[in-house]
XYZ file of N, CA and C in Angstrom:
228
model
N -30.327 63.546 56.894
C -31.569 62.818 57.016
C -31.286 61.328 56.858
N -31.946 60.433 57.702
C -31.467 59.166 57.745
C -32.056 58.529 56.495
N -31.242 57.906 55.645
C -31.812 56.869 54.748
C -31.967 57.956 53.728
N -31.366 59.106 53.048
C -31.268 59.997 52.167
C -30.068 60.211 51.832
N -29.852 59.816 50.684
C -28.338 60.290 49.766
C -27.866 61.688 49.973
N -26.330 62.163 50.604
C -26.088 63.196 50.591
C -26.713 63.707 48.929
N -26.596 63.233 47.918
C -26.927 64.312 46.480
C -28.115 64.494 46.560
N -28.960 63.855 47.481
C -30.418 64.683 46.982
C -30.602 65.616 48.212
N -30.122 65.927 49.075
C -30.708 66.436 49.972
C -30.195 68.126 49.576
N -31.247 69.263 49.411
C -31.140 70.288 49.326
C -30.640 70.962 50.855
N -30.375 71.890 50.885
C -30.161 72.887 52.325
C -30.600 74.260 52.035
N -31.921 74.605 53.058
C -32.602 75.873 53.135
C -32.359 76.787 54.063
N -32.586 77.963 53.780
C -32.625 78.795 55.018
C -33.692 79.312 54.720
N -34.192 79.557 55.969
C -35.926 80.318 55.547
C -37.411 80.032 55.917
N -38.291 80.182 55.363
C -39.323 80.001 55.977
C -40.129 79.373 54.216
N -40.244 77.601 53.860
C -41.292 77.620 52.317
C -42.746 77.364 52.888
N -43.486 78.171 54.093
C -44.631 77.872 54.016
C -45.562 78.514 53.312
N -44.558 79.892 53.002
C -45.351 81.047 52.558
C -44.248 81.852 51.229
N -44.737 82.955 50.668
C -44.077 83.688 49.793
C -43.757 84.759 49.937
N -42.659 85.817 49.653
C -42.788 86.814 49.684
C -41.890 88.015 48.427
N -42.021 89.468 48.108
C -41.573 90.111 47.517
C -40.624 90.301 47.629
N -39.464 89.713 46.591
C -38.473 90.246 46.782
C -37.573 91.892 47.221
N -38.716 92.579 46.844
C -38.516 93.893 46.865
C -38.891 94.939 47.802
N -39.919 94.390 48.428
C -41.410 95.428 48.936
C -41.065 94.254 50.204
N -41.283 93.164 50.014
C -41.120 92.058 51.505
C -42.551 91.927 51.354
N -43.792 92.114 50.381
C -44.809 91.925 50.691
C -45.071 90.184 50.877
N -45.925 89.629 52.048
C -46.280 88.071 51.914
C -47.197 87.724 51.340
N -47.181 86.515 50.507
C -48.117 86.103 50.086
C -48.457 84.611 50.244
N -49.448 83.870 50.444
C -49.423 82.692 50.708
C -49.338 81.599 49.399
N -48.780 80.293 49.987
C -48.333 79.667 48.485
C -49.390 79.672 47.715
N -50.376 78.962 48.594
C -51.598 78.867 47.344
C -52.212 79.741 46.619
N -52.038 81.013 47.084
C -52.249 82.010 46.251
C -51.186 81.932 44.943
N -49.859 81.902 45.227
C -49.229 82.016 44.196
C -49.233 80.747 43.130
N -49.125 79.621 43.544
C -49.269 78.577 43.114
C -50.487 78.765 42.029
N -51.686 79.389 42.185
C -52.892 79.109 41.116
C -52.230 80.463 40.278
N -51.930 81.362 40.239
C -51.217 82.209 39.814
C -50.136 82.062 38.735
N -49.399 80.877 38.859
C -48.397 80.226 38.289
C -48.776 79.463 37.085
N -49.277 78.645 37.810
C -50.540 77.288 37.213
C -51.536 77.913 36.294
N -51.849 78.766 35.879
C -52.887 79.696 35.287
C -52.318 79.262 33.876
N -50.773 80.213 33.695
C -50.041 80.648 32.792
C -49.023 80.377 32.506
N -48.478 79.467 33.542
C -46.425 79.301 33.817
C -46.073 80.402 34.008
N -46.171 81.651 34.424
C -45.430 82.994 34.309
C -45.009 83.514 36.224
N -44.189 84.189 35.884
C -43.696 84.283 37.717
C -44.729 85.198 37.985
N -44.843 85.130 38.963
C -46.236 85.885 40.042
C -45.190 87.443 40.531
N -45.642 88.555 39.933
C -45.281 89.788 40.642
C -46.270 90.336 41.348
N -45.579 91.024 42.333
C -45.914 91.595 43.435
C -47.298 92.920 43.007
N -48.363 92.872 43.867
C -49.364 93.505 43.201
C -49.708 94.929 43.792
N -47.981 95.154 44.875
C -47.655 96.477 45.563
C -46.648 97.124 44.211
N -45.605 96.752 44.520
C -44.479 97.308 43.583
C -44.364 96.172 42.505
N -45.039 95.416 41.871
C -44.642 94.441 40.643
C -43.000 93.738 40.659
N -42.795 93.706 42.114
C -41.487 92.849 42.440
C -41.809 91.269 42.211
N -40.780 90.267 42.086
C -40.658 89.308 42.025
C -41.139 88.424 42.977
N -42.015 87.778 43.228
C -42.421 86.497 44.015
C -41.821 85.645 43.991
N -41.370 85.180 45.796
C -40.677 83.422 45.813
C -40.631 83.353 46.861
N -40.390 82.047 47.250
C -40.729 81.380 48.635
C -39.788 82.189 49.443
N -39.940 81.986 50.874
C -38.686 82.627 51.060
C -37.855 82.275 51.998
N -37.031 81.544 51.021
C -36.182 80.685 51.438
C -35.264 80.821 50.444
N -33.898 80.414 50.762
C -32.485 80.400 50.014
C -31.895 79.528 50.365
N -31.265 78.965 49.337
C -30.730 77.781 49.439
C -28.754 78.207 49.604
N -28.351 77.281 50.741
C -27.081 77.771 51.510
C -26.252 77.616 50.124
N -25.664 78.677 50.632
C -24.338 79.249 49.211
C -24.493 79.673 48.522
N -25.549 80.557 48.350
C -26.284 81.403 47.189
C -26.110 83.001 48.015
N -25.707 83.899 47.376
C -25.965 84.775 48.034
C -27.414 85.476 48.273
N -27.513 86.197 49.799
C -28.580 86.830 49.912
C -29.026 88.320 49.188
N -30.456 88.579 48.558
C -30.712 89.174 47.534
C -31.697 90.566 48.786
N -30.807 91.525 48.646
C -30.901 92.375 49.664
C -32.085 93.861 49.290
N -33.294 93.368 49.031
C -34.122 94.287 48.859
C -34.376 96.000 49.578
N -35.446 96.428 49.250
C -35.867 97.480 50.528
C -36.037 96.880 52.001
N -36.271 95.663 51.618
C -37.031 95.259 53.420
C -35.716 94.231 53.470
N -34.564 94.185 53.014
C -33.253 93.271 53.294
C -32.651 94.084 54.517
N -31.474 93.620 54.701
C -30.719 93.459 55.725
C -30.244 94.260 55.607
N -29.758 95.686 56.815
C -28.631 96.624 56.282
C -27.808 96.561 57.697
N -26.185 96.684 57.433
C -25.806 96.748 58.473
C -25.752 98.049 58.770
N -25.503 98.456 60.491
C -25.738 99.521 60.923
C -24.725 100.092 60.670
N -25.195 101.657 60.196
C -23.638 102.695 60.402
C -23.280 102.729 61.262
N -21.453 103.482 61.599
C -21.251 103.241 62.854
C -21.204 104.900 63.339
């Protein structure tokens, strides 16, 4: 980004317009989670399977966190 210090600039993969379950893949929208947060400080679980809520997005070099609705490669 022009006129941005390589140290501040984060790198995403993903989509932060919205949220979703880590577990279930359920979506949720930020502002939902956001007043959710803001209530209490406490992480927002999922109100299918009580999985973990977060944007969903990952930041490069982190590994990917491979739920029910994650990635499987195909048998052969």
């Amino acid at each position: 980004m022009a006129g941005v210090p390589d140290e501040k600039v984060i790198e995403l993969h993903g989509n932060s317009t919205y949220a979703a379950c880590l577990d279930c893949g359920k979506r949720y929208e930020l502002e939902e989670i956001r007043k959710i947060f803001e209530k209490n400080e406490t992480l927002p679980v999922c109100d299918k399977c009580n999985g973990i809520i977060k944007t969903a997005t990952i930041s490069f070099g982190r590994p990917c966190r491979l739920g029910k609705s994650g990635l499987r490669r195909k048998k052969p």
